[in-house]
Structures are given as C-alpha cells and as structure tokens.
Amino acid sequence: MKSMFMAALLAGYVPLVACTKDFDNSTVKAFDLERYLGEWYEIARYDHSFERNMDNTMAEYILQDDGKVIVLNTGWKNGKFKIAEGKAKYPDPQGEPGALRVSFFLFFYSDYNVMMVDENYQISLVGSKAEKYLWILSRTPVPDPSLLQMVLDEARSRGYDTSELIWVDQSRNIEAWEEEHVEE
C-alpha cells in the first residue's frame, strides 16, 4: 500500500518536473553599486503590463546622502512622457551582491537581480526571482554589438528565451544622445 502511494505520488510529480523550465536567476558574485548608478537605456525586455506599449524607456539610479537609492523610470506611451519614481534598497551586499529590491508603491518591493554586468558597467542583464521578468540595459541607446551579443548569450545560457524579448524603440533617446555627445 505504501509503495503504491509512493508510485502514485511520483507519477504525479514527474509530469510537473518535466513541465518546469529550468532557469538561472542568480546574481553576479561581485557588484559595485557606485559604478551601477546613473542612467541606463532599456534595450530589450520581456512583455509585462507596467511597461506595455512604452518606448524610449530609461532608468536612472541616484544615491542619496542617507544611503538610499532613488529610481527614476521614464519613457513614452501613446505620445505622452511618463515618469515613475521609486526607491531601491540593497539588503545583503556581501551575501548577494547583485540582489536589490525596488519599490514604486509604498512598501511593496520587487526583486531586482543583476545577473550580469560587463567589467566596464556598460551593459547589464536584469531579472527577478520569477522567470517572466528580464531586461537588457545599456549605458547608450545603441549598445556595442559585441556587448549585446555577450548579454544575449548569457541570457540564453541561463535558460531565458531571448526570442520573447521586445526590442525597445530608442529613436528619441538616440537623437538626444547624439546631440549631447557630438564632438565640437
């Protein structure tokens, strides 16, 4: 009787295991918050309701004197400029260096896992504990192709389906960035 129960339990468990997609959302082993601060352009993302139909999206991370981090997310939706101000905390810099928590509403925080950042802090792969969230961020609106390939390879190696990425229109930001960086 006991062995039949175990067999039935395993029979029910095996299909669940077979349907579960493995993905690795672990954070980077070394992370320098100071170097991560500043502006990041959103190059690609998985679709989700809070950014749906937005383009020219950016994130800016600003360290306050009290050690708190302000998060400004901006973008355009239906021809209107949108801004969301939030906050980030860094709960365990030694134990999980790339794991931050971000909130845009009261005290409700979400995971912000920096899963990859290149050595010069020019491109980043960000996710959460749920595999339905994934972002590619860059310091420029058009990232270096070799860096972009590196981050895409990293996402695939972690089990993410990069064919599901939405490539963000950065045309307004490209124009502004080029005007700002024209050599005189």
Coordinates of C-alpha atoms in Angstrom, one line a residue:
M1 CA 0.0 0.0 0.0
K2 CA 2.8 2.4 1.0
S3 CA 4.7 1.6 -2.3
M4 CA 1.5 2.2 -4.4
F5 CA 1.1 5.6 -2.6
M6 CA 4.7 6.5 -3.4
A7 CA 4.4 5.3 -7.0
A8 CA 1.2 7.4 -7.4
L9 CA 2.9 10.4 -5.8
L10 CA 5.9 10.1 -8.1
A11 CA 3.7 9.6 -11.2
G12 CA 2.0 12.9 -10.4
Y13 CA 5.3 14.6 -9.6
V14 CA 7.2 13.6 -12.8
P15 CA 5.0 15.5 -15.2
L16 CA 5.3 18.6 -13.1
V17 CA 9.1 18.3 -13.1
A18 CA 9.1 17.7 -16.9
C19 CA 7.0 20.9 -17.4
T20 CA 9.1 23.1 -15.2
K21 CA 11.6 25.1 -17.2
D22 CA 15.0 25.5 -15.6
F23 CA 16.4 29.0 -15.5
D24 CA 19.2 30.6 -13.5
N25 CA 18.4 33.9 -12.0
S26 CA 21.4 34.1 -9.7
T27 CA 23.1 37.4 -9.2
V28 CA 26.6 38.5 -10.0
K29 CA 29.2 37.5 -7.5
A30 CA 30.8 40.9 -7.4
F31 CA 28.9 44.2 -7.8
D32 CA 29.8 47.8 -7.3
L33 CA 26.6 49.9 -6.7
E34 CA 28.6 53.1 -7.1
R35 CA 29.5 52.1 -10.7
Y36 CA 26.0 50.9 -11.4
L37 CA 24.5 54.3 -10.5
G38 CA 23.4 56.7 -13.3
E39 CA 21.5 56.4 -16.5
W40 CA 20.6 53.1 -18.3
Y41 CA 18.7 52.7 -21.5
E42 CA 16.3 49.8 -21.8
I43 CA 17.4 47.9 -24.9
A44 CA 15.0 44.9 -24.6
R45 CA 12.6 43.4 -22.1
Y46 CA 10.0 40.7 -21.6
D47 CA 6.5 42.0 -22.0
H48 CA 4.7 43.0 -18.8
S49 CA 1.7 45.2 -18.0
F50 CA 3.6 48.1 -16.3
E51 CA 5.7 48.9 -19.4
R52 CA 3.4 47.7 -22.1
N53 CA 3.4 49.9 -25.2
M54 CA 6.2 52.1 -23.8
D55 CA 9.2 53.2 -25.8
N56 CA 12.3 55.3 -25.3
T57 CA 12.5 53.8 -21.7
M58 CA 15.3 54.6 -19.3
A59 CA 16.2 54.0 -15.7
E60 CA 18.3 56.3 -13.5
Y61 CA 19.7 55.2 -10.2
I62 CA 20.6 58.1 -7.8
L63 CA 22.4 57.6 -4.5
Q64 CA 21.2 59.9 -1.7
D65 CA 23.3 61.2 1.2
D66 CA 21.4 58.9 3.6
G67 CA 22.4 55.8 1.5
K68 CA 19.0 55.3 -0.1
V69 CA 18.8 54.9 -3.9
I70 CA 16.2 56.8 -5.9
V71 CA 15.0 55.1 -9.0
L72 CA 13.6 57.1 -11.9
N73 CA 12.0 55.2 -14.7
T74 CA 11.0 57.2 -17.8
G75 CA 9.5 56.5 -21.2
W76 CA 6.9 57.4 -23.7
K77 CA 3.5 55.9 -24.0
N78 CA 0.9 56.9 -26.6
G79 CA 2.9 60.1 -27.3
K80 CA 3.0 61.1 -23.6
F81 CA 6.1 61.3 -21.4
K82 CA 5.8 59.1 -18.3
I83 CA 7.9 59.0 -15.2
A84 CA 7.8 56.7 -12.2
E85 CA 9.8 57.5 -9.1
G86 CA 10.7 54.6 -6.8
K87 CA 13.3 53.5 -4.4
A88 CA 15.8 50.7 -4.1
K89 CA 17.4 49.0 -1.2
Y90 CA 20.4 46.8 -1.1
P91 CA 19.6 44.3 1.6
D92 CA 22.7 42.0 1.5
P93 CA 25.7 43.5 -0.3
Q94 CA 28.1 40.8 1.0
G95 CA 25.9 37.7 0.7
E96 CA 24.0 38.6 -2.5
P97 CA 25.9 41.5 -4.1
G98 CA 23.7 41.8 -7.2
A99 CA 20.3 41.5 -5.4
L100 CA 18.5 44.7 -4.9
R101 CA 14.8 45.3 -4.0
V102 CA 12.9 48.0 -5.8
S103 CA 9.6 49.7 -4.9
F104 CA 7.4 52.1 -6.8
F105 CA 4.4 51.8 -4.4
L106 CA 4.5 52.3 -0.7
F107 CA 6.4 49.4 1.0
F108 CA 5.8 46.8 -1.7
Y109 CA 9.2 45.7 -3.1
S110 CA 10.1 43.5 -6.0
D111 CA 13.3 41.6 -6.8
Y112 CA 15.9 43.3 -9.0
N113 CA 18.6 40.7 -9.7
V114 CA 21.7 42.0 -11.6
M115 CA 22.6 38.7 -13.3
M116 CA 25.3 40.1 -15.5
V117 CA 27.2 43.3 -15.9
D118 CA 30.3 43.7 -18.1
E119 CA 33.5 44.8 -16.5
N120 CA 33.1 48.4 -17.6
Y121 CA 29.5 48.6 -16.4
Q122 CA 28.2 49.4 -19.9
I123 CA 25.6 46.6 -20.3
S124 CA 23.6 44.7 -17.8
L125 CA 21.2 41.7 -17.7
V126 CA 18.5 42.1 -15.0
G127 CA 15.8 39.8 -13.8
S128 CA 13.9 38.8 -10.8
K129 CA 13.0 35.6 -8.9
A130 CA 10.3 35.0 -11.5
E131 CA 11.4 34.0 -15.0
K132 CA 8.8 36.2 -16.6
Y133 CA 10.9 39.4 -16.0
L134 CA 14.0 40.1 -18.0
W135 CA 15.7 43.3 -19.1
I136 CA 18.8 44.3 -21.1
L137 CA 20.1 47.7 -20.1
S138 CA 22.9 49.7 -21.7
R139 CA 24.6 53.0 -21.0
T140 CA 24.0 54.0 -24.5
P141 CA 20.7 53.8 -26.6
V142 CA 22.6 51.7 -29.1
P143 CA 24.9 49.2 -27.4
D144 CA 28.1 47.9 -28.8
P145 CA 27.1 44.8 -30.8
S146 CA 29.7 42.6 -29.1
L147 CA 28.4 43.5 -25.7
L148 CA 24.8 42.9 -26.8
Q149 CA 25.8 39.5 -28.1
M150 CA 27.5 38.7 -24.8
V151 CA 24.4 39.6 -22.8
L152 CA 22.1 37.7 -25.1
D153 CA 24.4 34.6 -24.8
E154 CA 24.3 35.0 -21.0
A155 CA 20.5 35.1 -21.0
R156 CA 20.2 32.0 -23.2
S157 CA 22.8 30.1 -21.1
R158 CA 20.6 30.9 -18.0
G159 CA 17.5 29.3 -19.7
Y160 CA 15.8 32.5 -20.9
D161 CA 14.0 32.6 -24.3
T162 CA 15.5 35.6 -26.0
S163 CA 13.1 35.3 -28.9
E164 CA 10.5 36.6 -26.4
L165 CA 12.3 39.9 -25.9
I166 CA 10.7 43.1 -27.0
W167 CA 13.3 45.4 -28.6
V168 CA 12.6 48.9 -27.3
D169 CA 12.4 51.8 -29.8
Q170 CA 15.0 54.2 -28.6
S171 CA 14.8 56.7 -31.5
R172 CA 14.0 59.8 -29.4
N173 CA 16.8 58.9 -27.0
I174 CA 19.3 58.2 -29.8
E175 CA 18.7 61.6 -31.2
A176 CA 19.1 63.3 -27.8
W177 CA 22.2 61.2 -27.0
E178 CA 23.8 62.0 -30.3
E179 CA 23.2 65.8 -29.8
E180 CA 24.7 65.6 -26.3
H181 CA 27.8 63.6 -27.5
V182 CA 28.7 65.5 -30.7
E183 CA 32.3 66.4 -30.7
E184 CA 32.9 70.0 -31.2

